[in-house]
Short mmCIF file of C-alpha atoms and ligand atoms in Angstrom, two decimals:
data_model
loop_
_atom_site.label_atom_id
_atom_site.label_comp_id
_atom_site.label_asym_id
_atom_site.label_seq_id
_atom_site.Cartn_x
_atom_site.Cartn_y
_atom_site.Cartn_z
CA MET A 1485 0.13 0.27 0.32
CA ALA A 1486 1.34 3.22 -1.01
CA LEU A 1487 1.86 5.69 2.01
CA ASN A 1488 0.34 8.93 1.90
CA PHE A 1489 0.77 11.66 5.03
CA PRO A 1490 -1.77 14.93 2.35
CA ALA A 1491 -1.50 18.07 4.08
CA TYR A 1492 -5.55 18.75 4.29
CA ASN A 1493 -8.33 17.49 4.19
CA GLN A 1494 -11.93 17.83 1.68
CA THR A 1495 -13.61 19.33 4.03
CA GLU A 1496 -10.52 22.20 5.03
CA ILE A 1497 -10.41 22.19 0.99
CA LEU A 1498 -13.49 22.71 0.15
CA ASP A 1499 -14.63 25.14 3.34
CA PHE A 1500 -11.40 27.91 2.19
CA LEU A 1501 -13.12 28.17 -1.64
CA LYS A 1502 -16.15 28.21 0.51
CA ALA A 1503 -15.07 31.53 2.21
CA GLN A 1504 -13.64 32.87 -0.40
CA VAL A 1505 -16.61 33.49 -3.20
CA THR A 1506 -19.89 34.41 -3.21
CA ASP A 1507 -22.87 32.06 -1.42
CA GLY A 1508 -24.11 29.32 -2.98
CA THR A 1509 -21.38 29.52 -5.73
CA VAL A 1510 -20.00 25.77 -5.03
CA VAL A 1511 -21.22 23.26 -6.03
CA THR A 1512 -20.41 19.46 -4.33
CA ASP A 1513 -22.55 17.07 -5.14
CA PRO A 1514 -20.98 14.55 -7.03
CA GLU A 1515 -23.64 14.39 -9.63
CA LYS A 1516 -24.07 17.68 -10.31
CA VAL A 1517 -20.17 17.85 -10.40
CA ASP A 1518 -19.92 14.92 -12.58
CA GLU A 1519 -22.92 16.90 -15.43
CA HIS A 1520 -19.52 19.55 -15.17
CA SER A 1521 -17.41 17.34 -15.69
CA TYR A 1522 -17.51 15.38 -18.89
CA SER A 1523 -17.92 15.70 -22.24
CA LYS A 1524 -20.69 14.11 -23.76
CA GLN A 1525 -19.27 13.27 -26.96
CA LEU A 1526 -15.56 11.74 -25.29
CA ALA A 1527 -17.45 10.33 -22.04
CA GLY A 1528 -15.11 8.91 -19.33
CA GLN A 1529 -11.93 9.11 -19.84
CA HIS A 1530 -10.76 12.67 -16.87
CA GLY A 1531 -12.10 13.34 -13.29
CA PRO A 1532 -13.29 13.36 -11.34
CA ALA A 1533 -13.27 16.76 -10.45
CA LEU A 1534 -13.32 18.30 -6.60
CA ALA A 1535 -16.28 20.92 -7.90
CA PHE A 1536 -17.86 23.45 -9.39
CA ILE A 1537 -17.58 26.71 -9.38
CA GLU A 1538 -20.10 28.72 -11.04
CA ALA A 1539 -18.68 32.38 -10.70
CA GLY A 1540 -20.55 35.09 -11.01
CA SER A 1541 -17.86 38.51 -10.25
CA ILE A 1542 -13.89 39.49 -11.64
CA ALA A 1543 -13.71 38.03 -7.11
CA ASP A 1544 -15.54 34.82 -7.27
CA VAL A 1545 -12.35 34.01 -9.73
CA GLN A 1546 -10.11 35.50 -7.91
CA GLY A 1547 -11.84 34.36 -4.61
CA VAL A 1548 -10.83 30.42 -6.71
CA MET A 1549 -7.30 30.80 -7.58
CA LYS A 1550 -6.65 31.09 -4.09
CA ALA A 1551 -8.24 28.59 -2.67
CA ALA A 1552 -5.78 26.86 -5.68
CA ARG A 1553 -3.29 28.27 -4.75
CA ARG A 1554 -3.04 26.84 -1.64
CA PHE A 1555 -3.70 23.26 -1.62
CA HIS A 1556 -2.04 22.98 -5.41
CA ILE A 1557 -5.50 22.20 -7.35
CA PRO A 1558 -5.59 21.98 -10.48
CA VAL A 1559 -8.28 24.23 -11.83
CA VAL A 1560 -10.61 23.32 -15.43
CA THR A 1561 -11.88 26.89 -16.98
CA GLN A 1562 -14.91 26.03 -18.57
CA ASN A 1563 -17.37 27.94 -20.42
CA ARG A 1564 -20.50 27.05 -22.45
CA PHE A 1565 -18.77 23.15 -22.64
CA THR A 1566 -19.20 22.93 -26.22
CA SER A 1567 -15.46 22.61 -26.35
CA THR A 1568 -14.78 19.28 -29.10
CA VAL A 1569 -10.99 18.03 -28.50
CA ILE A 1570 -11.29 17.46 -24.38
CA GLY A 1571 -10.79 20.78 -23.10
CA ALA A 1572 -13.48 22.22 -20.38
CA ASP A 1573 -13.98 18.15 -18.79
CA ALA A 1574 -12.17 17.52 -15.57
CA VAL A 1575 -9.10 16.53 -14.04
CA ASP A 1576 -8.86 14.14 -11.56
CA GLY A 1577 -9.08 16.55 -8.32
CA ALA A 1578 -9.41 19.81 -10.13
CA PHE A 1579 -12.11 22.87 -9.41
CA ILE A 1580 -13.99 22.94 -12.29
CA LEU A 1581 -14.41 27.71 -13.37
CA SER A 1582 -17.11 27.70 -15.17
CA THR A 1583 -17.33 31.74 -16.35
CA ALA A 1584 -20.67 30.56 -17.84
CA LYS A 1585 -23.07 32.31 -16.07
CA MET A 1586 -20.77 35.98 -16.08
CA ASP A 1587 -23.74 36.87 -18.82
CA GLN A 1588 -23.37 40.66 -19.80
CA ILE A 1589 -23.16 41.82 -21.99
CA LEU A 1590 -21.38 45.13 -20.86
CA GLU A 1591 -21.01 48.46 -23.90
CA LEU A 1592 -22.20 47.77 -27.03
CA ASN A 1593 -20.71 50.57 -28.29
CA THR A 1594 -22.14 51.67 -31.89
CA GLU A 1595 -20.15 54.31 -32.99
CA ASP A 1596 -16.78 53.35 -31.99
CA ALA A 1597 -18.65 49.71 -33.37
CA TYR A 1598 -17.42 47.30 -30.10
CA ALA A 1599 -19.27 45.41 -26.95
CA VAL A 1600 -17.02 44.86 -24.13
CA VAL A 1601 -18.81 41.39 -23.21
CA GLN A 1602 -18.30 39.34 -20.13
CA PRO A 1603 -17.22 35.08 -21.08
CA GLY A 1604 -20.23 33.49 -20.66
CA VAL A 1605 -22.31 35.38 -22.90
CA ILE A 1606 -23.44 32.77 -25.99
CA ASN A 1607 -22.44 34.22 -29.42
CA ASN A 1608 -25.41 34.59 -31.40
CA ASP A 1609 -26.90 36.60 -28.50
CA LEU A 1610 -24.14 39.44 -29.11
CA ASP A 1611 -24.34 38.89 -32.47
CA GLN A 1612 -28.65 39.84 -32.47
CA ALA A 1613 -28.33 42.61 -29.48
CA ALA A 1614 -25.11 43.76 -32.48
CA ARG A 1615 -27.48 43.50 -36.10
CA GLN A 1616 -30.09 45.88 -33.65
CA HIS A 1617 -27.52 48.52 -34.58
CA GLY A 1618 -26.72 47.78 -37.96
CA LEU A 1619 -23.45 45.96 -36.61
CA PHE A 1620 -22.83 42.38 -36.07
CA TYR A 1621 -20.52 40.11 -34.89
CA ALA A 1622 -18.39 38.06 -37.75
CA PRO A 1623 -17.28 34.89 -36.00
CA ASP A 1624 -20.06 32.50 -35.88
CA PRO A 1625 -18.48 28.86 -35.57
CA ALA A 1626 -21.01 26.13 -35.91
CA SER A 1627 -22.31 26.30 -31.94
CA LYS A 1628 -22.88 29.89 -32.38
CA LYS A 1629 -26.30 29.53 -31.02
CA MET A 1630 -24.14 27.24 -27.75
CA SER A 1631 -20.90 28.51 -27.18
CA GLY A 1632 -19.94 31.40 -25.10
CA ILE A 1633 -17.32 33.95 -26.22
CA GLY A 1634 -14.82 33.50 -23.37
CA GLY A 1635 -14.82 29.70 -24.55
CA ASN A 1636 -14.55 31.01 -28.79
CA VAL A 1637 -11.62 33.42 -27.03
CA ALA A 1638 -9.61 30.79 -25.85
CA THR A 1639 -10.45 28.91 -28.73
CA ASN A 1640 -9.83 31.32 -31.66
CA ALA A 1641 -12.80 30.12 -32.62
CA GLY A 1642 -13.53 29.80 -36.20
CA GLY A 1643 -16.23 29.72 -38.81
CA LEU A 1644 -18.81 29.78 -41.88
CA SER A 1645 -17.67 33.41 -42.35
CA GLY A 1646 -14.02 33.52 -41.76
CA VAL A 1647 -12.49 33.39 -44.81
CA ARG A 1648 -13.82 36.59 -45.61
CA TYR A 1649 -14.08 37.98 -41.79
CA GLY A 1650 -11.11 36.41 -39.85
CA SER A 1651 -11.07 34.11 -36.84
CA THR A 1652 -11.33 35.25 -33.62
CA ARG A 1653 -8.00 36.49 -32.95
CA ASP A 1654 -8.88 38.85 -35.66
CA ASN A 1655 -11.62 39.77 -33.80
CA VAL A 1656 -10.25 40.85 -30.52
CA LEU A 1657 -9.68 44.11 -29.03
CA GLY A 1658 -8.68 43.57 -25.20
CA LEU A 1659 -8.79 41.42 -22.50
CA LYS A 1660 -9.13 41.76 -19.21
CA VAL A 1661 -7.74 38.36 -17.77
CA VAL A 1662 -7.49 36.79 -14.60
CA LEU A 1663 -3.62 35.41 -13.82
CA ALA A 1664 -3.17 32.36 -11.68
CA ASP A 1665 -1.18 34.62 -8.86
CA GLY A 1666 -5.15 36.25 -8.70
CA LYS A 1667 -3.81 39.90 -10.04
CA VAL A 1668 -6.07 41.45 -13.25
CA LEU A 1669 -4.03 42.29 -16.78
CA ASP A 1670 -6.29 44.90 -18.93
CA LEU A 1671 -5.14 44.23 -22.28
CA GLY A 1672 -5.78 45.72 -25.38
CA GLY A 1673 -8.05 48.96 -25.42
CA LYS A 1674 -10.96 50.39 -27.17
CA THR A 1675 -8.92 51.22 -30.78
CA THR A 1676 -8.97 49.75 -33.87
CA LYS A 1677 -5.10 49.75 -33.66
CA GLN A 1678 -2.58 49.41 -30.88
CA ALA A 1679 1.13 49.28 -30.63
CA PHE A 1680 2.25 49.15 -27.57
CA GLY A 1681 4.12 46.60 -25.31
CA TYR A 1682 3.77 43.21 -25.84
CA ASP A 1683 1.15 41.99 -27.33
CA LEU A 1684 -1.08 39.62 -24.59
CA THR A 1685 -4.12 40.65 -25.52
CA GLN A 1686 -2.82 38.58 -29.00
CA LEU A 1687 -0.75 35.62 -26.29
CA PHE A 1688 -4.16 34.60 -24.77
CA VAL A 1689 -6.29 34.62 -27.31
CA GLY A 1690 -6.49 30.25 -27.93
CA SER A 1691 -4.69 30.30 -24.62
CA GLU A 1692 -6.92 27.30 -23.71
CA GLY A 1693 -7.54 28.14 -20.14
CA THR A 1694 -4.16 27.28 -19.84
CA LEU A 1695 -1.96 31.05 -19.44
CA VAL A 1696 -5.07 32.98 -18.05
CA VAL A 1697 -8.62 33.40 -16.79
CA ILE A 1698 -10.58 35.43 -19.01
CA VAL A 1699 -12.99 37.72 -17.73
CA GLU A 1700 -13.83 40.37 -19.65
CA ILE A 1701 -13.37 41.00 -23.91
CA THR A 1702 -13.65 43.55 -25.61
CA VAL A 1703 -14.41 42.76 -29.84
CA LYS A 1704 -14.68 44.65 -32.25
CA LEU A 1705 -18.03 44.90 -33.93
CA MET A 1706 -18.09 45.24 -37.63
CA PRO A 1707 -21.08 47.52 -40.43
CA LEU A 1708 -23.71 45.58 -41.81
CA PRO A 1709 -22.41 44.87 -45.74
CA LEU A 1710 -24.67 47.51 -47.46
CA GLY A 1711 -27.47 45.80 -50.37
CA ASP A 1712 -27.84 41.50 -51.80
CA SER A 1713 -25.83 39.28 -49.91
CA LEU A 1714 -26.14 35.87 -52.75
CA MET A 1715 -26.20 32.24 -51.25
CA GLY A 1716 -26.49 29.99 -53.45
CA LEU A 1717 -25.72 25.52 -53.36
CA ALA A 1718 -23.46 24.50 -55.53
CA PHE A 1719 -23.12 20.16 -57.40
CA PHE A 1720 -19.75 19.21 -58.42
CA LYS A 1721 -18.68 15.59 -59.91
CA ASN A 1722 -16.25 16.06 -57.16
CA MET A 1723 -14.07 17.43 -53.74
CA GLU A 1724 -10.86 17.48 -55.94
CA THR A 1725 -13.32 19.79 -58.29
CA LEU A 1726 -15.09 22.37 -55.53
CA ALA A 1727 -11.60 22.09 -54.06
CA LYS A 1728 -9.85 24.06 -57.21
CA ALA A 1729 -13.30 26.13 -57.57
CA THR A 1730 -13.45 27.09 -53.79
CA THR A 1731 -9.44 28.92 -54.83
CA GLU A 1732 -10.59 29.81 -57.90
CA LEU A 1733 -13.17 32.10 -55.84
CA ARG A 1734 -11.27 33.60 -52.87
CA MET A 1735 -9.17 34.54 -55.16
CA SER A 1736 -11.23 36.39 -57.97
CA GLY A 1737 -11.59 39.55 -55.72
CA ILE A 1738 -15.32 39.06 -55.22
CA TYR A 1739 -14.56 38.13 -51.01
CA PRO A 1740 -17.19 35.29 -50.54
CA ALA A 1741 -17.93 35.29 -47.06
CA MET A 1742 -18.87 31.65 -46.79
CA LEU A 1743 -17.57 28.97 -48.57
CA GLU A 1744 -19.07 25.03 -47.24
CA ALA A 1745 -17.80 22.26 -48.57
CA MET A 1746 -18.85 18.41 -47.65
CA ASP A 1747 -18.83 15.25 -49.37
CA ALA A 1748 -20.50 12.45 -51.33
CA ASN A 1749 -20.94 10.61 -47.66
CA THR A 1750 -22.29 13.87 -45.18
CA LEU A 1751 -24.96 14.40 -48.65
CA ARG A 1752 -25.89 10.44 -47.65
CA ALA A 1753 -26.61 11.65 -44.73
CA LEU A 1754 -28.45 14.25 -45.03
CA ASP A 1755 -30.06 13.24 -46.98
CA GLU A 1756 -31.02 10.21 -44.29
CA TYR A 1757 -31.60 12.64 -42.23
CA ARG A 1758 -33.76 14.53 -43.99
CA HIS A 1759 -35.57 12.97 -46.16
CA THR A 1760 -34.23 14.49 -50.00
CA SER A 1761 -32.55 13.21 -52.86
CA LEU A 1762 -29.66 15.94 -53.19
CA ALA A 1763 -26.33 12.84 -53.38
CA GLY A 1764 -28.02 11.56 -56.28
CA GLU A 1765 -25.56 11.27 -58.97
CA ASN A 1766 -23.48 13.94 -57.11
CA SER A 1767 -20.59 14.01 -55.42
CA ALA A 1768 -20.14 17.37 -53.68
CA ALA A 1769 -22.09 20.67 -52.43
CA LEU A 1770 -20.47 24.05 -52.42
CA ILE A 1771 -22.01 26.02 -50.27
CA PHE A 1772 -21.29 29.66 -50.30
CA ARG A 1773 -22.27 32.82 -49.78
CA VAL A 1774 -21.09 36.76 -51.11
CA ASP A 1775 -21.33 39.97 -49.04
CA SER A 1776 -22.50 43.44 -51.89
CA ILE A 1777 -22.88 41.20 -54.58
CA SER A 1778 -22.45 43.52 -57.40
CA PRO A 1779 -23.77 41.99 -61.44
CA GLU A 1780 -19.55 41.96 -61.72
CA GLY A 1781 -19.58 39.92 -58.73
CA ARG A 1782 -22.40 37.49 -59.79
CA GLN A 1783 -20.86 36.93 -63.62
CA ILE A 1784 -17.04 36.41 -62.06
CA VAL A 1785 -20.05 33.19 -59.35
CA ASP A 1786 -21.26 32.48 -62.94
CA GLN A 1787 -17.90 32.24 -65.46
CA ILE A 1788 -16.50 29.63 -62.20
CA MET A 1789 -19.80 26.86 -61.61
CA ASP A 1790 -19.52 27.45 -65.32
CA LYS A 1791 -16.21 26.74 -65.15
CA TYR A 1792 -16.13 23.53 -63.31
CA GLY A 1793 -19.22 22.41 -63.55
CA ALA A 1794 -20.89 22.57 -60.88
CA GLU A 1795 -24.92 21.25 -61.30
CA ASN A 1796 -27.97 22.91 -60.20
CA ILE A 1797 -26.87 25.55 -58.44
CA ARG A 1798 -29.70 27.27 -56.45
CA LEU A 1799 -29.50 31.20 -55.92
CA ALA A 1800 -30.48 32.85 -52.94
CA THR A 1801 -30.75 36.32 -52.01
CA ASP A 1802 -33.79 35.85 -50.68
CA GLU A 1803 -32.81 35.62 -46.41
CA LYS A 1804 -35.88 32.73 -46.04
CA GLN A 1805 -34.30 30.96 -49.24
CA GLN A 1806 -30.47 31.39 -48.23
CA GLU A 1807 -31.58 30.20 -44.24
CA GLU A 1808 -33.16 26.94 -46.01
CA ILE A 1809 -29.67 26.71 -47.92
CA ILE A 1810 -28.15 27.43 -44.44
CA SER A 1811 -29.89 24.30 -42.68
CA LEU A 1812 -28.09 21.72 -44.74
CA ARG A 1813 -25.36 22.24 -43.27
CA GLN A 1814 -26.52 23.15 -39.36
CA ASP A 1815 -28.19 19.54 -39.85
CA MET A 1816 -25.22 18.02 -40.91
CA LEU A 1817 -24.27 16.88 -37.96
CA PRO A 1818 -26.38 15.55 -36.92
CA ALA A 1819 -27.22 13.80 -39.25
CA ILE A 1820 -23.94 12.79 -39.17
CA PHE A 1821 -23.90 11.48 -35.81
CA THR A 1822 -27.20 10.08 -36.19
CA GLY A 1823 -27.07 5.91 -35.08
CA ARG A 1824 -23.15 6.37 -35.47
CA SER A 1825 -19.95 6.32 -32.97
CA ALA A 1826 -18.03 9.70 -34.38
CA VAL A 1827 -15.26 11.55 -33.90
CA MET A 1828 -14.70 14.36 -36.04
CA GLU A 1829 -11.91 16.05 -36.93
CA ASP A 1830 -10.66 19.78 -37.04
CA MET A 1831 -7.32 20.04 -39.65
CA ALA A 1832 -6.41 22.69 -42.58
CA ALA A 1833 -4.01 22.87 -45.24
CA PRO A 1834 -2.99 26.10 -47.66
CA THR A 1835 -6.16 26.33 -50.41
CA SER A 1836 -4.05 25.11 -52.84
CA LYS A 1837 -2.87 21.84 -51.55
CA MET A 1838 -6.54 21.93 -49.77
CA ALA A 1839 -7.64 19.37 -52.93
CA GLU A 1840 -5.38 16.46 -52.30
CA LEU A 1841 -6.07 16.18 -48.48
CA VAL A 1842 -9.06 16.05 -49.38
CA ALA A 1843 -7.50 12.53 -51.89
CA TYR A 1844 -5.75 10.89 -49.26
CA ILE A 1845 -8.91 11.02 -46.71
CA GLN A 1846 -10.54 9.30 -49.54
CA GLN A 1847 -8.71 7.58 -50.19
CA LEU A 1848 -8.04 5.56 -46.27
CA SER A 1849 -11.97 5.79 -45.67
CA ALA A 1850 -11.50 3.36 -49.13
CA GLU A 1851 -8.85 1.39 -47.26
CA HIS A 1852 -11.38 0.84 -43.49
CA ASP A 1853 -14.45 -1.54 -44.41
CA ASP A 1854 -15.25 -0.80 -40.53
CA LEU A 1855 -14.62 3.10 -40.68
CA GLN A 1856 -16.93 4.70 -42.74
CA ILE A 1857 -15.25 9.05 -43.15
CA PHE A 1858 -17.78 12.11 -44.29
CA THR A 1859 -15.55 14.87 -45.14
CA ALA A 1860 -16.71 18.10 -44.71
CA GLY A 1861 -14.97 22.34 -43.83
CA HIS A 1862 -14.85 25.22 -44.42
CA ALA A 1863 -13.34 25.72 -47.58
CA GLY A 1864 -12.51 28.71 -48.35
CA ASP A 1865 -9.84 28.84 -44.97
CA GLY A 1866 -8.87 25.05 -46.18
CA ASN A 1867 -10.20 24.25 -43.00
CA LEU A 1868 -11.37 20.60 -43.20
CA HIS A 1869 -13.73 18.42 -40.36
CA PRO A 1870 -12.92 14.82 -41.58
CA THR A 1871 -16.11 13.43 -39.01
CA VAL A 1872 -14.29 9.65 -38.19
CA THR A 1873 -17.11 7.08 -37.81
CA TRP A 1874 -18.25 3.90 -36.66
CA SER A 1875 -20.46 0.77 -35.77
CA LYS A 1876 -22.26 1.67 -32.72
CA ASP A 1877 -23.13 -1.49 -31.80
CA VAL A 1878 -19.11 -2.03 -31.73
CA THR A 1879 -18.85 -0.26 -27.86
CA GLU A 1880 -14.17 0.28 -27.92
CA THR A 1881 -12.93 2.47 -30.53
CA PRO A 1882 -11.90 0.34 -32.95
CA GLU A 1883 -7.52 0.75 -33.63
CA SER A 1884 -8.28 2.23 -36.90
CA VAL A 1885 -9.35 4.74 -36.29
CA ASN A 1886 -6.39 5.81 -34.63
CA GLU A 1887 -4.46 4.49 -37.53
CA VAL A 1888 -6.77 6.46 -39.94
CA LEU A 1889 -6.54 10.51 -37.35
CA GLN A 1890 -2.79 9.31 -37.26
CA ALA A 1891 -2.55 9.59 -41.37
CA MET A 1892 -3.84 12.23 -41.75
CA PHE A 1893 -2.63 14.33 -38.94
CA LYS A 1894 1.00 13.39 -41.17
CA LYS A 1895 -0.99 13.85 -44.68
CA ALA A 1896 -2.53 17.59 -43.33
CA LEU A 1897 1.43 19.09 -42.04
CA GLU A 1898 3.38 16.49 -45.17
CA LEU A 1899 1.03 19.38 -47.03
CA ASP A 1900 2.12 22.64 -44.74
CA GLY A 1901 -0.83 22.60 -42.66
CA THR A 1902 -2.36 21.79 -39.23
CA ILE A 1903 -3.48 19.23 -37.40
CA SER A 1904 -5.72 21.75 -35.82
CA GLY A 1905 -7.56 24.63 -37.82
CA GLU A 1906 -9.90 25.89 -35.35
CA HIS A 1907 -11.26 23.03 -32.55
CA ALA A 1908 -8.12 23.87 -31.03
CA VAL A 1909 -6.00 21.41 -28.29
CA GLY A 1910 -7.24 19.81 -25.77
CA MET A 1911 -6.17 16.81 -24.72
CA LEU A 1912 -7.14 15.10 -27.87
CA LYS A 1913 -4.23 16.50 -29.52
CA ASN A 1914 -1.29 17.62 -26.94
CA GLN A 1915 0.47 15.53 -28.47
CA TRP A 1916 1.22 16.54 -31.20
CA ASN A 1917 2.88 19.73 -29.92
CA ASN A 1918 5.80 19.15 -30.44
CA VAL A 1919 5.56 16.81 -33.75
CA GLU A 1920 3.54 20.07 -35.27
CA LEU A 1921 5.15 23.62 -34.26
CA GLY A 1922 9.17 21.50 -33.28
CA GLU A 1923 11.98 21.78 -30.12
CA GLU A 1924 11.93 24.90 -29.72
CA VAL A 1925 9.26 26.12 -29.94
CA ASP A 1926 7.84 23.43 -28.15
CA TRP A 1927 10.77 24.58 -25.14
CA VAL A 1928 9.85 28.98 -25.95
CA GLN A 1929 6.12 27.37 -24.91
CA HIS A 1930 6.76 25.86 -21.55
CA GLN A 1931 8.72 28.82 -21.07
CA ILE A 1932 6.00 30.90 -21.19
CA LYS A 1933 3.42 28.47 -19.78
CA ALA A 1934 6.00 28.48 -16.20
CA LEU A 1935 5.78 31.97 -16.05
CA PHE A 1936 2.20 32.88 -15.76
CA ASP A 1937 1.09 29.35 -13.64
CA PRO A 1938 5.00 28.40 -12.02
CA MET A 1939 2.19 26.29 -9.97
CA ASN A 1940 1.00 24.23 -13.64
CA LEU A 1941 -2.60 24.91 -11.81
CA LEU A 1942 -4.45 25.82 -14.92
CA ASN A 1943 -5.78 23.48 -17.58
CA PRO A 1944 -2.94 21.33 -16.47
CA LYS A 1945 -2.42 18.40 -19.19
CA ARG A 1946 -4.12 20.18 -21.76
CA LYS A 1947 -2.21 22.04 -25.62
CA ILE A 1948 1.22 21.81 -24.86
CA ASP A 1949 1.21 19.51 -21.89
C1 LIG B 3006 -21.95 21.12 -32.93
C2 LIG B 3006 -20.10 22.42 -32.87
C3 LIG B 3006 -20.05 22.98 -33.41
C4 LIG B 3006 -19.39 22.76 -34.20
N1 LIG B 3006 -18.53 24.60 -35.22
C5 LIG B 3006 -17.63 24.62 -33.82
C6 LIG B 3006 -17.02 25.52 -35.62
O1 LIG B 3006 -17.07 25.96 -36.88
N2 LIG B 3006 -15.61 26.06 -35.18
C7 LIG B 3006 -15.03 25.50 -33.98
O2 LIG B 3006 -13.68 27.03 -34.08
N3 LIG B 3006 -15.25 25.21 -33.76
C8 LIG B 3006 -16.87 24.92 -33.04
N4 LIG B 3006 -15.87 24.13 -32.01
C9 LIG B 3006 -16.36 23.78 -31.05
C10 LIG B 3006 -16.22 24.30 -29.90
O3 LIG B 3006 -17.56 25.20 -29.70
C11 LIG B 3006 -15.03 26.01 -30.36
O4 LIG B 3006 -14.95 25.57 -29.52
C12 LIG B 3006 -16.07 27.50 -28.64
O5 LIG B 3006 -14.98 28.31 -28.73
C13 LIG B 3006 -15.71 26.86 -27.12
O6 LIG B 3006 -16.51 27.93 -26.37
P1 LIG B 3006 -17.60 27.31 -25.21
O7 LIG B 3006 -17.74 28.62 -25.00
O8 LIG B 3006 -17.69 26.61 -25.02
O9 LIG B 3006 -16.60 26.61 -23.74
P2 LIG B 3006 -15.65 26.04 -23.61
O10 LIG B 3006 -16.17 24.09 -24.40
O11 LIG B 3006 -16.51 25.42 -21.89
O12 LIG B 3006 -14.37 26.22 -23.66
C14 LIG B 3006 -12.99 25.62 -24.60
C15 LIG B 3006 -12.04 25.74 -23.81
O13 LIG B 3006 -11.60 27.71 -23.22
C16 LIG B 3006 -11.33 26.68 -21.96
N5 LIG B 3006 -11.70 28.15 -21.99
C17 LIG B 3006 -14.23 28.56 -21.22
N6 LIG B 3006 -13.40 29.46 -21.23
C18 LIG B 3006 -12.68 30.29 -20.60
C19 LIG B 3006 -12.69 32.07 -20.37
N7 LIG B 3006 -13.22 32.12 -19.76
N8 LIG B 3006 -10.77 32.12 -19.86
C20 LIG B 3006 -9.91 31.27 -20.25
N9 LIG B 3006 -10.26 29.68 -20.56
C21 LIG B 3006 -11.38 29.43 -20.74
C22 LIG B 3006 -11.78 25.77 -21.09
O14 LIG B 3006 -10.77 25.47 -20.61
C23 LIG B 3006 -10.78 24.62 -23.06
O15 LIG B 3006 -10.60 24.95 -22.86
C24 LIG B 3006 -18.02 23.31 -32.14
C25 LIG B 3006 -18.32 22.87 -31.67
C26 LIG B 3006 -19.90 21.59 -31.62
C27 LIG B 3006 -20.14 21.28 -30.22
#
């Protein structure tokens, strides 16, 4: 039997924690803690946590960090818990620090076009609030109705309109963060430009809860584009042709605001789910949108569609018809996940090499009879989401899943790509840190971690660990 002489018991730890935060914010009932410990997709891998804390203020966050330092307790910051990379699941004995209840829009400035928000604000709620003033919040992950701005910033979330408006990173002006030692840093500002000091704001964007806790965010808002948006659905002979058409649309000067691809397997899954017949002879579909479309822009779209043999093209400028087209994209994940065990992946290649990555994924799919791979993604960014699925009757994840994922990752890197385009790293791909970045960069990243979090309290075993 291993000897162990703990300095404190759980009651002492929890009593101290409760004394640091607002009454009623600490949840210790094991069943309730469990609800917040495991994400649905890859459940049962980690935890259990010691407590779930629903912070309502910056002082609560500081209180949690004080208790964590005193007792060396890991802190997993969690927001709306939609991470697909085991980013916010519990680690053993952790405090789960939720920022979801810090959900207020603190300021919406229509003159200088920015908003100051708390981390728990749902992406779509901010966007809708801005739209009432003729503005919009551009980053639009497919989870925009579920995920919060804090999580979006912590993962540098991308989305459907990233090809035109960038990822979350490109839309963050400033942050307020709590350090592991409890101090608050107020970073960045309300100007669209700032060239002072080292850019800590951008260091913390995408830091996945491993360096700081984000407690306030200042984001850029954009004026709604003038005129009509043109949305279209077009079918191509295969994903390679679609990828070439996508590259040409992107480079044509019309600045598409959406270029979303779906392969034949995905179309078949949608047909099953929606009782439609999209697949038929079609092997690949592209959903595209161009904002403020001009007659010249429309001509360019027609020419490119023609050149690459697009068929069954549906065009819509009317909002209702556009919603019908975009609902295909929204139904894609439920369609794929229904009745299957699945791992959704996220990788990107330079757009000129996306066709090669797609072809390789299709080859892997053909080589593995026990798996089905559904490939879709933000084609304008070269960002693919191959979802590897297997039968629900097979209870253990087949070894072949690991084999194909490793093969895909290697191929993406070989093509000068990345194995995380937007979903971040979490615990799913942290072992690839020095493979993707190289040992020297890996070392510097660990030095940055040690600078901000010398006790390794913040989201340990994630991102770089
Ligand atoms: C159906 C579906 C579709 C999706 N589509 C997309 C997509 O198109 N693009 C995309 O990028 N992602 C997508 N995702 C992934 C996910 O929604 C994003 O990663 C999102 O940004 C997570 O936000 P969240 O509020 O749920 O954060 P959580 O899942 O709670 O946390 C995510 C990470 O951020 C850290 N974190 C959370 N809050 C804070 C904070 N206050 N301070 C510091 N760190 C914090 C956590 O520790 C964790 O590492 C999708 C997920 C689902 C389920």
